[in-house]
GROMACS .gro file of C-alpha atoms in nm:
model
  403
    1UNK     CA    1   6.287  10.958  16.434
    2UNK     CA    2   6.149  10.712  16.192
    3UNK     CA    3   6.238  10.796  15.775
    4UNK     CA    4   6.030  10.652  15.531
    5UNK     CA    5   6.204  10.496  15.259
    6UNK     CA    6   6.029  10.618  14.932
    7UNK     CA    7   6.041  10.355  14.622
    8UNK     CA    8   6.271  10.481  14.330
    9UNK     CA    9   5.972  10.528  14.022
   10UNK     CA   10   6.002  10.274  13.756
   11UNK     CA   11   6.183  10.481  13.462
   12UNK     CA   12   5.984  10.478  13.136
   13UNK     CA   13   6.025  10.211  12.832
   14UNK     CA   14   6.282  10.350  12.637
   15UNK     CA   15   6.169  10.433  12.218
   16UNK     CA   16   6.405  10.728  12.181
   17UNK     CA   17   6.701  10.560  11.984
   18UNK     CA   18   6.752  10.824  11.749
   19UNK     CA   19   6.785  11.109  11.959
   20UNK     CA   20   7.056  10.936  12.165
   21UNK     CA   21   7.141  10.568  12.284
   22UNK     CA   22   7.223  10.416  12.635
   23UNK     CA   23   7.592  10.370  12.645
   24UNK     CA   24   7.684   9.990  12.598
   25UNK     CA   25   7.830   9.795  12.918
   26UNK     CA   26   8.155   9.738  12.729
   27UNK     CA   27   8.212  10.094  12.595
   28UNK     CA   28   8.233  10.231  12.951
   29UNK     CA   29   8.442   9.933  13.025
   30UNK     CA   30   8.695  10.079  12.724
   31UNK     CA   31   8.663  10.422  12.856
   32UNK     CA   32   8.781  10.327  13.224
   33UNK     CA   33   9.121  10.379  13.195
   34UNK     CA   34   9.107  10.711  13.031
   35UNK     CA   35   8.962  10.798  13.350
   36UNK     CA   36   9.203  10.633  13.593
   37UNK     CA   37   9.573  10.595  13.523
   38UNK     CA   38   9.571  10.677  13.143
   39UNK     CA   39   9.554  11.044  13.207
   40UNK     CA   40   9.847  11.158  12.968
   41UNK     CA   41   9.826  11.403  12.657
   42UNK     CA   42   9.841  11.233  12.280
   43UNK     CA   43  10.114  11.482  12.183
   44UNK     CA   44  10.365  11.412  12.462
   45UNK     CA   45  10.683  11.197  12.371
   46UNK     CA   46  10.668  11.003  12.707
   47UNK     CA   47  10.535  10.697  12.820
   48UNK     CA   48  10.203  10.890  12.993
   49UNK     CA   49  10.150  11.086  12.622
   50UNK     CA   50  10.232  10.669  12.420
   51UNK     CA   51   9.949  10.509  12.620
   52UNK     CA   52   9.682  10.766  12.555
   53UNK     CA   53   9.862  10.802  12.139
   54UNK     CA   54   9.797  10.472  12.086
   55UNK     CA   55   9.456  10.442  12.231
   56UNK     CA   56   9.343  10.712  11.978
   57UNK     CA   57   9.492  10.495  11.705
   58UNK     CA   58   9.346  10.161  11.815
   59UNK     CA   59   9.024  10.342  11.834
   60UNK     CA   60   9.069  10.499  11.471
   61UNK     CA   61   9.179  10.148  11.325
   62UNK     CA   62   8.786  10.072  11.476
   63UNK     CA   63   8.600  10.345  11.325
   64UNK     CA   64   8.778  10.243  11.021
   65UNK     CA   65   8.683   9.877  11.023
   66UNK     CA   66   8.338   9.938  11.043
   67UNK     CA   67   8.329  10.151  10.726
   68UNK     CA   68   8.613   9.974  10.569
   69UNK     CA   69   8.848  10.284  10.498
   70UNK     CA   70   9.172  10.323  10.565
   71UNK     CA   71   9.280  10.449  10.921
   72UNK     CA   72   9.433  10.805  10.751
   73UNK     CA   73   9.132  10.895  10.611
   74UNK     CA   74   8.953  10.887  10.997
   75UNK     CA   75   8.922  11.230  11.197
   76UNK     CA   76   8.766  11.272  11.538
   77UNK     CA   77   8.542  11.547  11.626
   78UNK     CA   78   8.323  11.638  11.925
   79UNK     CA   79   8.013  11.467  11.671
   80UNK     CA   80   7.812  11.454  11.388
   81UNK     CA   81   7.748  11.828  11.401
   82UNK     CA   82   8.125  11.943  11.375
   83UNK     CA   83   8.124  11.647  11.106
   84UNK     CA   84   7.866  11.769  10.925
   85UNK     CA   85   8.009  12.117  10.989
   86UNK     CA   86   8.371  12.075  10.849
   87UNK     CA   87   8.276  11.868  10.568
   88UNK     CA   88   8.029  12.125  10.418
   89UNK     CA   89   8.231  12.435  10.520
   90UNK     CA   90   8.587  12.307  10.392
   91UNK     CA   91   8.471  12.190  10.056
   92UNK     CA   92   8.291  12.508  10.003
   93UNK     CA   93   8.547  12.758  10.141
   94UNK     CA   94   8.828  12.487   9.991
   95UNK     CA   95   8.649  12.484   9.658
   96UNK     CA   96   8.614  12.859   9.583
   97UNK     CA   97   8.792  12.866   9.282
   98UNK     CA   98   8.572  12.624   9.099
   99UNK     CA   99   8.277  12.690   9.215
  100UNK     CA  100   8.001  12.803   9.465
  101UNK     CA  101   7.719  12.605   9.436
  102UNK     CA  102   7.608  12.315   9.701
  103UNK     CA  103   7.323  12.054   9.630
  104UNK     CA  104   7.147  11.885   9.907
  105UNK     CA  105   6.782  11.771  10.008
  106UNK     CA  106   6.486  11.976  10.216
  107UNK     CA  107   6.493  11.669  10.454
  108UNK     CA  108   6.823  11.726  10.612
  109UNK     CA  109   6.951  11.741  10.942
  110UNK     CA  110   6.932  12.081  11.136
  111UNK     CA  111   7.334  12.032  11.122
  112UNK     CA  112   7.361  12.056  10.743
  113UNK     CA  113   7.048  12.287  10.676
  114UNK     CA  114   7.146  12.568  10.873
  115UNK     CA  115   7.486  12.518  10.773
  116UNK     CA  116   7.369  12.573  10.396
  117UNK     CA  117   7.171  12.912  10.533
  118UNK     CA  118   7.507  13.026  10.664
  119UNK     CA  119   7.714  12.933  10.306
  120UNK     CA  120   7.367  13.111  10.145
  121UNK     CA  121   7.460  13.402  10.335
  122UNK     CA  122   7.805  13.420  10.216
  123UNK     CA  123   7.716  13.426   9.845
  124UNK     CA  124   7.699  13.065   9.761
  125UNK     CA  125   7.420  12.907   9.556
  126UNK     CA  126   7.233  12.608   9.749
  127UNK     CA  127   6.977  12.369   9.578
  128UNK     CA  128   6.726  12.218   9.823
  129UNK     CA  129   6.594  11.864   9.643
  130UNK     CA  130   6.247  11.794   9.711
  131UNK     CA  131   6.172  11.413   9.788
  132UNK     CA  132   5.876  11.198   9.707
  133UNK     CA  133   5.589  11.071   9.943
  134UNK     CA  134   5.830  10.805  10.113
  135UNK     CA  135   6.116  11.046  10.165
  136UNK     CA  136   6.330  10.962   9.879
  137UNK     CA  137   6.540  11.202   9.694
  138UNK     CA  138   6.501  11.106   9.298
  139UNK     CA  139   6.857  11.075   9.165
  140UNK     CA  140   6.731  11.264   8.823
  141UNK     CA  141   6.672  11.533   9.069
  142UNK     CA  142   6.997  11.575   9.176
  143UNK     CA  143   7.114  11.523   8.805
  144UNK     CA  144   6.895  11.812   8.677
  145UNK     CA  145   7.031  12.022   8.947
  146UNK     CA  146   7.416  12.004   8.907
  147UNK     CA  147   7.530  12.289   8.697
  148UNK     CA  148   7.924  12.377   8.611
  149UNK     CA  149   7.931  12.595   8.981
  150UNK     CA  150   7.862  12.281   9.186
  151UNK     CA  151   8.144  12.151   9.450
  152UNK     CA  152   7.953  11.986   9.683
  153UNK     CA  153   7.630  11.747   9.690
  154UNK     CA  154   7.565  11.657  10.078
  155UNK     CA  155   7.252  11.424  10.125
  156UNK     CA  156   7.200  11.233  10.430
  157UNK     CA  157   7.236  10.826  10.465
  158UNK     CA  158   6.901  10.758  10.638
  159UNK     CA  159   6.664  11.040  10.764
  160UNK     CA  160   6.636  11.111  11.196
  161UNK     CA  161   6.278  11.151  11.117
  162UNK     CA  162   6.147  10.885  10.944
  163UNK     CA  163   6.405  10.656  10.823
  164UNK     CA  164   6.415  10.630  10.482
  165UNK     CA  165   6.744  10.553  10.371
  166UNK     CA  166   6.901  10.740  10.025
  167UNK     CA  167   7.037  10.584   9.698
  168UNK     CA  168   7.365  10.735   9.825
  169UNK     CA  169   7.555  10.485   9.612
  170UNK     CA  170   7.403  10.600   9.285
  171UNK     CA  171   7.438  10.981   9.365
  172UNK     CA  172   7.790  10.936   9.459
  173UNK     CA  173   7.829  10.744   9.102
  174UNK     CA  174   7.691  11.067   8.987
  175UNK     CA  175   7.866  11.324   9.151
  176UNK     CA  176   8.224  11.111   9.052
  177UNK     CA  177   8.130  11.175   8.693
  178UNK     CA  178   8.113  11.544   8.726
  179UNK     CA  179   8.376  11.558   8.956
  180UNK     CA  180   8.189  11.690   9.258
  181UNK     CA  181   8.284  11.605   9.616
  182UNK     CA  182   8.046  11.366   9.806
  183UNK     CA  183   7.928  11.421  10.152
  184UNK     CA  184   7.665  11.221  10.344
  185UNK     CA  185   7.564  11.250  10.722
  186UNK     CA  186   7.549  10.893  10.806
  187UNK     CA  187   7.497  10.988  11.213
  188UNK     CA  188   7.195  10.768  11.243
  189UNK     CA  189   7.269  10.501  10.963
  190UNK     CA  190   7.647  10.405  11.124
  191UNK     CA  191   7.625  10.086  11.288
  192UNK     CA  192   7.274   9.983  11.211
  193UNK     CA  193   7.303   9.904  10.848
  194UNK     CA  194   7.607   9.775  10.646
  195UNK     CA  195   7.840  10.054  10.530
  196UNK     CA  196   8.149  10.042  10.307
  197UNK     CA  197   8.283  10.331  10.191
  198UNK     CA  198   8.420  10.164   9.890
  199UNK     CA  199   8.022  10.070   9.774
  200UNK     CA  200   7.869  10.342   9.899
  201UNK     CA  201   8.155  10.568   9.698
  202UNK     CA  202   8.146  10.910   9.900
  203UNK     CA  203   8.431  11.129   9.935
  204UNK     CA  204   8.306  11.244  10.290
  205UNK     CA  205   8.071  11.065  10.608
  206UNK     CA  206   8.016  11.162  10.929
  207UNK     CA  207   7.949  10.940  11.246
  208UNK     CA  208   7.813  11.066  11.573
  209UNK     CA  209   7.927  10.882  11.857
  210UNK     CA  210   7.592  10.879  12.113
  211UNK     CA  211   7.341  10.729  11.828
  212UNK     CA  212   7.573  10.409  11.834
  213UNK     CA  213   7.649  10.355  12.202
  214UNK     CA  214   7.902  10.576  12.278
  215UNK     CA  215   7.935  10.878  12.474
  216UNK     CA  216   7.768  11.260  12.372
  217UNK     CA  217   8.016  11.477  12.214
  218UNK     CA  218   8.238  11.278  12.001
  219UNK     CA  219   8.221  11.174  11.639
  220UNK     CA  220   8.408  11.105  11.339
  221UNK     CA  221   8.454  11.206  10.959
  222UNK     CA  222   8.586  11.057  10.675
  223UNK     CA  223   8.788  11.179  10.464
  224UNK     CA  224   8.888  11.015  10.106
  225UNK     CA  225   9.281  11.054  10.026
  226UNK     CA  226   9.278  11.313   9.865
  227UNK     CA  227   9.010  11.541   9.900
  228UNK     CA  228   9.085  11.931   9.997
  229UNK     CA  229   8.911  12.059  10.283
  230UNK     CA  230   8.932  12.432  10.448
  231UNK     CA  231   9.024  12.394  10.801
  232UNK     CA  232   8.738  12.475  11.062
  233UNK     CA  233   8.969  12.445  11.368
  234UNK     CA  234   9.319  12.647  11.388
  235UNK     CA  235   9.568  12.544  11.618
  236UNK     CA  236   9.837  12.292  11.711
  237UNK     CA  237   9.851  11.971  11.413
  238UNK     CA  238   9.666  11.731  11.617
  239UNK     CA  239   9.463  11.447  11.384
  240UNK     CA  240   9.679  11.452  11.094
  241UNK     CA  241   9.668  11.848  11.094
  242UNK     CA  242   9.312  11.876  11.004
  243UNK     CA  243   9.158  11.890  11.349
  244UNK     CA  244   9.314  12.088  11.611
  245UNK     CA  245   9.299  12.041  11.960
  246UNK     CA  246   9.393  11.759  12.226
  247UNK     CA  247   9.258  11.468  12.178
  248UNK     CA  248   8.930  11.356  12.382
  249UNK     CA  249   9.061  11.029  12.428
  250UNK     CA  250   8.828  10.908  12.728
  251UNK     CA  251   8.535  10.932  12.417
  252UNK     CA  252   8.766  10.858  12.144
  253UNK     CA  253   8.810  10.522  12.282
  254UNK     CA  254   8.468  10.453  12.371
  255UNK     CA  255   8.368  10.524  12.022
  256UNK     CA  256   8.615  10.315  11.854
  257UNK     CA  257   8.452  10.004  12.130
  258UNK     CA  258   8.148  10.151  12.022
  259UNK     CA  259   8.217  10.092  11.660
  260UNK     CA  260   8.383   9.726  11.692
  261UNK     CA  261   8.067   9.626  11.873
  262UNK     CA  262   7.886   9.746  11.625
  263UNK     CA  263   8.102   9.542  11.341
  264UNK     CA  264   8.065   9.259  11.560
  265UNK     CA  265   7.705   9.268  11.608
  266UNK     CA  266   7.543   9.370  11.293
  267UNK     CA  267   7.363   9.096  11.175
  268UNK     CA  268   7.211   8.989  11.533
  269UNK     CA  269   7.165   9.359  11.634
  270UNK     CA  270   6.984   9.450  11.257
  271UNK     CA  271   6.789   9.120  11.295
  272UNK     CA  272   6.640   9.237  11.674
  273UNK     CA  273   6.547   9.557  11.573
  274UNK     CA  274   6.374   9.485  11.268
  275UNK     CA  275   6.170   9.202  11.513
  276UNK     CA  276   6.120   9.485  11.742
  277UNK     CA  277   5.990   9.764  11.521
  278UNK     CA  278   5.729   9.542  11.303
  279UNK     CA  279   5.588   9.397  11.624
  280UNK     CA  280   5.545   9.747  11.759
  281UNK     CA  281   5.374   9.884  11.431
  282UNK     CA  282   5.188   9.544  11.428
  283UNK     CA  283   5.018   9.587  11.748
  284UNK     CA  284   4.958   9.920  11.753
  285UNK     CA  285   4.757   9.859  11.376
  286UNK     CA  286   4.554   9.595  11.543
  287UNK     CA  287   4.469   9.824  11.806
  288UNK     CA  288   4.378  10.116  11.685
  289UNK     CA  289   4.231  10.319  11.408
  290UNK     CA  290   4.350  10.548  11.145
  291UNK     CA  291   4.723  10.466  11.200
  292UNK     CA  292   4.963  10.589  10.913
  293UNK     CA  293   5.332  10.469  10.832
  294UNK     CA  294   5.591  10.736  10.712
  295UNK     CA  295   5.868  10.660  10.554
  296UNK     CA  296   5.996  10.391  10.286
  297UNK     CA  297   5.801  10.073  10.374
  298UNK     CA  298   6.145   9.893  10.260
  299UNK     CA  299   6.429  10.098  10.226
  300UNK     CA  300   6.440  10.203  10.580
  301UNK     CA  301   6.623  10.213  10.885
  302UNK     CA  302   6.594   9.862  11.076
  303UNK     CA  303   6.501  10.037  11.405
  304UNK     CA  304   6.299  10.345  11.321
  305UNK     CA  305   5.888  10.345  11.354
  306UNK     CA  306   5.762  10.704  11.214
  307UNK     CA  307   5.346  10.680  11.226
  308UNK     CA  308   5.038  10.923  11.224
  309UNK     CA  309   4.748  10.897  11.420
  310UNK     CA  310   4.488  11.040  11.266
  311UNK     CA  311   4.316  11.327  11.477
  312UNK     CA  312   4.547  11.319  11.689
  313UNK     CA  313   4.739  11.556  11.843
  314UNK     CA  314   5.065  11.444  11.917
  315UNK     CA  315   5.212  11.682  12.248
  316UNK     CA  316   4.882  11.548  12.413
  317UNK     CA  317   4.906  11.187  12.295
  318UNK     CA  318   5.348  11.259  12.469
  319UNK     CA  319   5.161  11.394  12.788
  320UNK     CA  320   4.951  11.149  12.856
  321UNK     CA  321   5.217  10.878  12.784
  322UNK     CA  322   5.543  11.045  12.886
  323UNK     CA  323   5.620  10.879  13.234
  324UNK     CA  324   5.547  10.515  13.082
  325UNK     CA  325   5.653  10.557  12.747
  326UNK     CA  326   5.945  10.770  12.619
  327UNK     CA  327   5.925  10.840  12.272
  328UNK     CA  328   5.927  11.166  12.010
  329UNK     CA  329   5.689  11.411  11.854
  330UNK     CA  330   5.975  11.471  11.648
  331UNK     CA  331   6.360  11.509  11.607
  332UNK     CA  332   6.467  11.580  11.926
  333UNK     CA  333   6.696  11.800  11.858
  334UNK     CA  334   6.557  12.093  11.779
  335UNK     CA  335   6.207  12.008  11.986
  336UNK     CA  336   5.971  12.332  12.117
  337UNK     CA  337   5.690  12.303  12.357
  338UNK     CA  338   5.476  12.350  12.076
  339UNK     CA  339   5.379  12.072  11.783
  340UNK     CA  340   5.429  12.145  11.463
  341UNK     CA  341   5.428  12.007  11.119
  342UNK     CA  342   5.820  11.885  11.110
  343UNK     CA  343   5.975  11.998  10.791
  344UNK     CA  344   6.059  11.608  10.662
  345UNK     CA  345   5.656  11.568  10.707
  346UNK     CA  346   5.573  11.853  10.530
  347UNK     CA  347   5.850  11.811  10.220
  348UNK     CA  348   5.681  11.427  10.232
  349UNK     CA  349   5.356  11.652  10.171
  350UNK     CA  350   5.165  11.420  10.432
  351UNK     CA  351   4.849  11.556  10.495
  352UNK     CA  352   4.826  11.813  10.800
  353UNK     CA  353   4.528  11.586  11.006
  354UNK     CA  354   4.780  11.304  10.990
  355UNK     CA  355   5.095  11.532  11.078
  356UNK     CA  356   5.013  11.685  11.362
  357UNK     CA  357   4.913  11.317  11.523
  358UNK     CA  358   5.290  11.174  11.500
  359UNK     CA  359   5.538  10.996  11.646
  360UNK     CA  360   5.841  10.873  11.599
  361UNK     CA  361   5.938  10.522  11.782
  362UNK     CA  362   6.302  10.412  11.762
  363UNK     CA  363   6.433  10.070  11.891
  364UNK     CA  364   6.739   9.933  11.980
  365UNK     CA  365   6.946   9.620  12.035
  366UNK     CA  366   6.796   9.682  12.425
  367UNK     CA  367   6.493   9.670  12.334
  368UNK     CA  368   6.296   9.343  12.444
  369UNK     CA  369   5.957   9.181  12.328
  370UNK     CA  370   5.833   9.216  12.726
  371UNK     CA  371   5.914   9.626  12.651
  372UNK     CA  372   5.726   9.632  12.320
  373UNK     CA  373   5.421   9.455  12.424
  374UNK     CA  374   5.369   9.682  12.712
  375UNK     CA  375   5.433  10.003  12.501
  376UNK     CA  376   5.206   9.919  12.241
  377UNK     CA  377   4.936   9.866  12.529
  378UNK     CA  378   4.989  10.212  12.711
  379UNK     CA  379   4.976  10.374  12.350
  380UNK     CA  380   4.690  10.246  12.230
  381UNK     CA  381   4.540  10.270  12.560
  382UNK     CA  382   4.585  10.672  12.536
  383UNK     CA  383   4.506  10.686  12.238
  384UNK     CA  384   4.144  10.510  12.271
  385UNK     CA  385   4.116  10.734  12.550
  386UNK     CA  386   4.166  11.035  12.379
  387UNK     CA  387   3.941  10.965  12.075
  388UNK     CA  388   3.642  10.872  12.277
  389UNK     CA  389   3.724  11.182  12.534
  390UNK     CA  390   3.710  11.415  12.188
  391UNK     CA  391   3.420  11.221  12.071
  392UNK     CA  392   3.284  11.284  12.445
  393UNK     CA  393   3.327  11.651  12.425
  394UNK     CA  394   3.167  11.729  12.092
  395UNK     CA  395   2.865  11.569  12.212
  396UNK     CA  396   2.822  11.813  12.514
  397UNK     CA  397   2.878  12.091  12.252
  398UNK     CA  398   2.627  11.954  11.994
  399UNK     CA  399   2.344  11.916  12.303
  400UNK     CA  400   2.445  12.237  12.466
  401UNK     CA  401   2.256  12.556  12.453
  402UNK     CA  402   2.403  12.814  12.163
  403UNK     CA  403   2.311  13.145  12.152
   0.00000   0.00000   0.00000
């Protein structure tokens, strides 16, 4: 009996940074023992329970050197939702007695927006900043918003969508004088741009471990000395009593490697993904028509590529690229079968014919030239093909017989 041998199919270039990254040689190196000998419970007192305590610490002393904070102030959670979660939840519930009114931005994260619904629902007061045509909240904005209520303003680092990355620094300079907490979702900002918590003056920040190289479902928040939070988790006094549970230390450790690579490599990584991006949006401009950046030309994530094609509709543009190319419509978190205006386009007010046509490209320190050039060939390729193909078809229409 003779088997064929079928050839594995080449796996797409790989744009899609944002929703989640390739885990990094090294961090599944760190991780090994976690899943070997290292096997022991944080809590216990002997030597099983010491290797797996300290790993947890190393990796906390590594979170905290990459947003230069002290070790204390570092909790891990299962990612940047739970971060975004507790840090929203226990100032508000925490903060009852002063006030109940939360500030943040129409651009956030599906993680802090629906957590505001659920605070909405529960009789607190939430202000939802508009932004300007790059995506920038206006920090009068947020002034002319806080009244003598407010406990919490929570505005994201740098947006999923498009990139554009906040004057966090001068909010948080504002929220100090008022003496409101501080909260920013720095998931897809950690480990791409330089952070220190002592500029950047916030009294929360949540990581997510998977947009930096590390394994899905573990993150981190910070927490400034200091700062009163409700508890969101019950139970045993693990992470300084603030986060029950045991400790996933298997991910805990790969996202402290995660986040020593990423201290490590800034510079080199920032400088390759900046290369990457512009050559992408470079080619694709000389290539085709009617191409749109979104998104702070500037002030913007080094990696991220948000553009409209004009006309274009982008689930077709996905299906006719989507075994070469792998990119998003999108955030791809809270993707449908159907395309639709995203609400960061819409509060950017861009123009519904440009909109509907868009895609979001997102490099990373993976990414190579030889990967870019061919991309920005099978995109332009598709879309030349579907222009003249809708071109094509309105001709038949125009010379066909109407009743």
């Amino acid at each position: 009996m003779c088997i064929l041998e079928s050839k594995p199919m080449k796996t797409p270039i790989y744009l899609d940074y944002n929703a989640t990254t390739p885990h990094d040689p090294e961090v599944i190196e760190a991780t090994m023992p976690f899943l070997t000998n290292h096997f022991g419970n944080p809590s216990s007192s002997h030597w099983y329970g010491i290797q797996t305590k300290r790993a947890v610490e190393k990796a906390r002393g590594q979170v905290a050197s990459l947003l230069k904070c002290h070790s204390v102030e570092i909790i891990f959670t299962s990612g940047g939702t739970e971060s975004n979660n507790y840090a929203i939840k226990g100032v508000a519930f925490g903060h009852q007695d002063q006030g109940n009114h939360i500030i943040t931005s129409q651009i956030e994260h599906p993680a802090v927006i629906e957590v505001c619904k659920f605070l909405e629902e529960r009789g607190f007061d939430v202000t939802y900043l508009p932004v300007d045509s790059l995506g920038m909240v206006k920090l009068s904005d947020v002034e002319m918003a806080i009244t003598p209520q407010t406990v919490l303003i929570t505005i994201m680092h740098a947006n999923n969508e498009v990139g554009t990355i906040q004057p966090i620094e001068e909010i948080s300079k504002l929220a100090r004088r008022h003496g409101i907490v501080m909260h920013t979702d720095a998931a897809q900002s950690a480990g791409k741009i330089s952070m220190d918590i002592n500029t950047l003056e916030v009294d929360l920040l949540s990581v997510a471990g998977h947009k930096l190289y590390a394994p899905k479902g573990v993150g981190a928040l910070y927490i400034r000395q200091g700062v009163r939070l409700e508890k969101l988790l019950h139970g045993a006094a693990q992470e300084g009593g603030k986060r029950a549970g045991t400790e996933n230390v298997l991910e805990i450790a790969g996202l402290g490697k995660a986040c020593e690579i990423a201290e490590r490599d800034l510079q080199k990584n920032t400088k390759h993904m900046i290369e990457m991006r512009d050559n992408l949006y470079r080619g694709l401009r000389e290539t085709v028509k009617d191409v749109q950046l979104n998104g702070h030309p500037s002030e913007r994530l080094p990696n991220t590529l948000n553009v409209s094609f004009k006309g274009v509709n982008a689930g077709e543009l996905l299906a006719e690229i989507h075994e070469m190319v792998a990119v998003s419509a999108g955030s791809a978190c809270h993707s449908s079968e159907q395309i639709s205006i995203s609400p960061v386009l819409q509060a950017m007010k861009v123009e519904p014919e440009w909109a509907i046509g868009t895609i979001r490209f997102s490099v990373g320190k993976f990414t190579t030239a030889a990967e870019i050039n061919q991309a920005t060939q099978i995109v332009s390729a598709a879309l030349i093909k579907m222009r003249r193909d809708r071109i094509n078809c309105h001709e038949i229409y125009d010379k066909a017989p109407h009743n």
